[in-house]
Structure formats: C-alpha cells, structure tokens
PDB file of C-alpha atoms in Angstrom:
ATOM      1  CA  UNK A   1     104.736  85.351  95.072  1.00 94.00           C
ATOM      2  CA  UNK A   2     107.409  83.165  96.643  1.00 96.00           C
ATOM      3  CA  UNK A   3     111.063  83.181  97.622  1.00 98.00           C
ATOM      4  CA  UNK A   4     113.617  80.487  96.810  1.00 97.00           C
ATOM      5  CA  UNK A   5     115.768  79.116  98.304  1.00 97.00           C
ATOM      6  CA  UNK A   6     114.386  79.598 101.751  1.00 96.00           C
ATOM      7  CA  UNK A   7     116.437  79.570 103.900  1.00 97.00           C
ATOM      8  CA  UNK A   8     118.806  81.595 101.710  1.00 98.00           C
ATOM      9  CA  UNK A   9     122.575  81.203 101.905  1.00 96.00           C
ATOM     10  CA  UNK A  10     124.160  83.348  99.187  1.00 96.00           C
ATOM     11  CA  UNK A  11     121.133  84.868  97.459  1.00 97.00           C
ATOM     12  CA  UNK A  12     117.348  84.715  97.300  1.00 98.00           C
ATOM     13  CA  UNK A  13     115.221  84.704  94.165  1.00 98.00           C
ATOM     14  CA  UNK A  14     111.944  86.602  94.602  1.00 98.00           C
ATOM     15  CA  UNK A  15     109.389  85.197  92.145  1.00 97.00           C
ATOM     16  CA  UNK A  16     106.158  87.030  91.339  1.00 94.00           C
ATOM     17  CA  UNK A  17     103.527  87.444  88.634  1.00 91.00           C
ATOM     18  CA  UNK A  18     102.278  90.680  87.144  1.00 88.00           C
ATOM     19  CA  UNK A  19      99.042  91.185  85.227  1.00 83.00           C
ATOM     20  CA  UNK A  20     100.033  94.634  83.948  1.00 79.00           C
ATOM     21  CA  UNK A  21     103.104  96.795  83.569  1.00 75.00           C
ATOM     22  CA  UNK A  22     102.217  98.903  86.594  1.00 86.00           C
ATOM     23  CA  UNK A  23     104.955  99.634  89.119  1.00 92.00           C
ATOM     24  CA  UNK A  24     105.723  97.010  91.738  1.00 95.00           C
ATOM     25  CA  UNK A  25     107.664  97.785  94.895  1.00 97.00           C
ATOM     26  CA  UNK A  26     109.473  95.037  96.785  1.00 98.00           C
ATOM     27  CA  UNK A  27     110.804  95.740 100.261  1.00 98.00           C
ATOM     28  CA  UNK A  28     112.851  93.658 102.674  1.00 99.00           C
ATOM     29  CA  UNK A  29     112.327  94.406 106.372  1.00 99.00           C
ATOM     30  CA  UNK A  30     114.063  93.185 109.513  1.00 98.00           C
ATOM     31  CA  UNK A  31     111.943  91.551 112.223  1.00 97.00           C
ATOM     32  CA  UNK A  32     112.032  94.894 114.054  1.00 97.00           C
ATOM     33  CA  UNK A  33     110.484  96.661 111.038  1.00 97.00           C
ATOM     34  CA  UNK A  34     113.595  98.422 109.730  1.00 98.00           C
ATOM     35  CA  UNK A  35     113.743  98.768 105.945  1.00 98.00           C
ATOM     36  CA  UNK A  36     116.711  96.752 104.671  1.00 98.00           C
ATOM     37  CA  UNK A  37     116.355  96.889 100.877  1.00 98.00           C
ATOM     38  CA  UNK A  38     113.881  98.260  98.328  1.00 98.00           C
ATOM     39  CA  UNK A  39     113.300  97.920  94.587  1.00 97.00           C
ATOM     40  CA  UNK A  40     110.726  99.614  92.369  1.00 96.00           C
ATOM     41  CA  UNK A  41     110.152  97.715  89.128  1.00 93.00           C
ATOM     42  CA  UNK A  42     108.041  98.037  85.991  1.00 91.00           C
ATOM     43  CA  UNK A  43     107.878  94.341  85.051  1.00 89.00           C
ATOM     44  CA  UNK A  44     106.390  92.800  81.941  1.00 86.00           C
ATOM     45  CA  UNK A  45     103.075  90.975  82.286  1.00 87.00           C
ATOM     46  CA  UNK A  46     103.509  87.362  83.372  1.00 90.00           C
ATOM     47  CA  UNK A  47     106.133  85.640  85.526  1.00 94.00           C
ATOM     48  CA  UNK A  48     109.000  87.757  86.818  1.00 94.00           C
ATOM     49  CA  UNK A  49     111.823  87.526  89.327  1.00 96.00           C
ATOM     50  CA  UNK A  50     114.469  89.588  91.043  1.00 96.00           C
ATOM     51  CA  UNK A  51     117.572  88.296  92.787  1.00 98.00           C
ATOM     52  CA  UNK A  52     118.469  89.616  96.230  1.00 98.00           C
ATOM     53  CA  UNK A  53     122.166  89.270  97.028  1.00 98.00           C
ATOM     54  CA  UNK A  54     121.374  89.429 100.772  1.00 98.00           C
ATOM     55  CA  UNK A  55     122.756  92.950 101.121  1.00 98.00           C
ATOM     56  CA  UNK A  56     121.161  96.116 102.442  1.00 98.00           C
ATOM     57  CA  UNK A  57     120.760  99.433 100.583  1.00 96.00           C
ATOM     58  CA  UNK A  58     124.450 100.188 101.322  1.00 97.00           C
ATOM     59  CA  UNK A  59     125.602  96.831  99.885  1.00 96.00           C
ATOM     60  CA  UNK A  60     126.489  95.413 103.324  1.00 98.00           C
ATOM     61  CA  UNK A  61     125.707  91.724 103.875  1.00 98.00           C
ATOM     62  CA  UNK A  62     122.724  91.206 106.155  1.00 98.00           C
ATOM     63  CA  UNK A  63     123.035  89.153 109.311  1.00 97.00           C
ATOM     64  CA  UNK A  64     121.717  85.638 109.719  1.00 97.00           C
ATOM     65  CA  UNK A  65     118.088  85.585 110.829  1.00 98.00           C
ATOM     66  CA  UNK A  66     114.486  86.169 109.815  1.00 98.00           C
ATOM     67  CA  UNK A  67     113.348  88.906 107.420  1.00 99.00           C
ATOM     68  CA  UNK A  68     110.072  89.884 105.768  1.00 99.00           C
ATOM     69  CA  UNK A  69     109.674  90.476 102.047  1.00 98.00           C
ATOM     70  CA  UNK A  70     106.709  92.655 101.057  1.00 98.00           C
ATOM     71  CA  UNK A  71     105.376  93.157  97.546  1.00 97.00           C
ATOM     72  CA  UNK A  72     103.198  96.185  96.768  1.00 95.00           C
ATOM     73  CA  UNK A  73     101.319  96.510  93.471  1.00 91.00           C
ATOM     74  CA  UNK A  74      98.409  98.925  93.123  1.00 83.00           C
ATOM     75  CA  UNK A  75      96.001  97.859  95.868  1.00 81.00           C
ATOM     76  CA  UNK A  76      97.689  94.472  96.370  1.00 87.00           C
ATOM     77  CA  UNK A  77     100.065  93.833  99.280  1.00 95.00           C
ATOM     78  CA  UNK A  78     101.662  90.462 100.027  1.00 97.00           C
ATOM     79  CA  UNK A  79     104.280  89.531 102.607  1.00 98.00           C
ATOM     80  CA  UNK A  80     106.429  86.416 102.977  1.00 98.00           C
ATOM     81  CA  UNK A  81     109.062  85.412 105.516  1.00 98.00           C
ATOM     82  CA  UNK A  82     112.610  84.672 104.471  1.00 98.00           C
ATOM     83  CA  UNK A  83     115.318  83.124 106.585  1.00 98.00           C
ATOM     84  CA  UNK A  84     118.965  84.029 105.942  1.00 98.00           C
ATOM     85  CA  UNK A  85     121.294  81.177 106.871  1.00 96.00           C
ATOM     86  CA  UNK A  86     124.952  81.577 107.889  1.00 87.00           C
TER      87      UNK A  86
END
C-alpha cells in the first residue's frame, strides 16, 4: 500500500494489493481526524489502484497540508501519510 506522487499536486494514486475480492474501504482523513473522502471497492485479486483528485466528498478541492489515508480490508488496517502541495 503506497501513495504516489507524495507530495501530491493535482492528484494522488493510491496503490494496493488484494488477495481476494472482499470489500476494501479507503478513507482520507484530515490531521484533526475529520473524514474527507471515502471509497468502498470490490477489487480483483492482485495489484489495484484508485486515483484521488484531491477533493472531498462534496467535490471541493482540499487545502494544502498533511492528510492520512487508511485502508481497511477484513481484519487488516494500514495508514499512510500524504502531503498535498499547493
């Protein structure tokens, strides 16, 4: 699970692997813990990705700064930091 580019300017690609077709939830949080964006996916087994256009759930551009990207899959939970550049 990784995010490129980081820092992100116009978009961020969230790359992850799946060993089954079970649901995966990806959430973006602000540093204060507010939920910014969420996706629930049913990816194919293997390498997968989703592109974040740096907008919130209401399609508003997020501000420059640090965010956290969390991936939830079954009992697995991973978190990575992402920096949004101006």
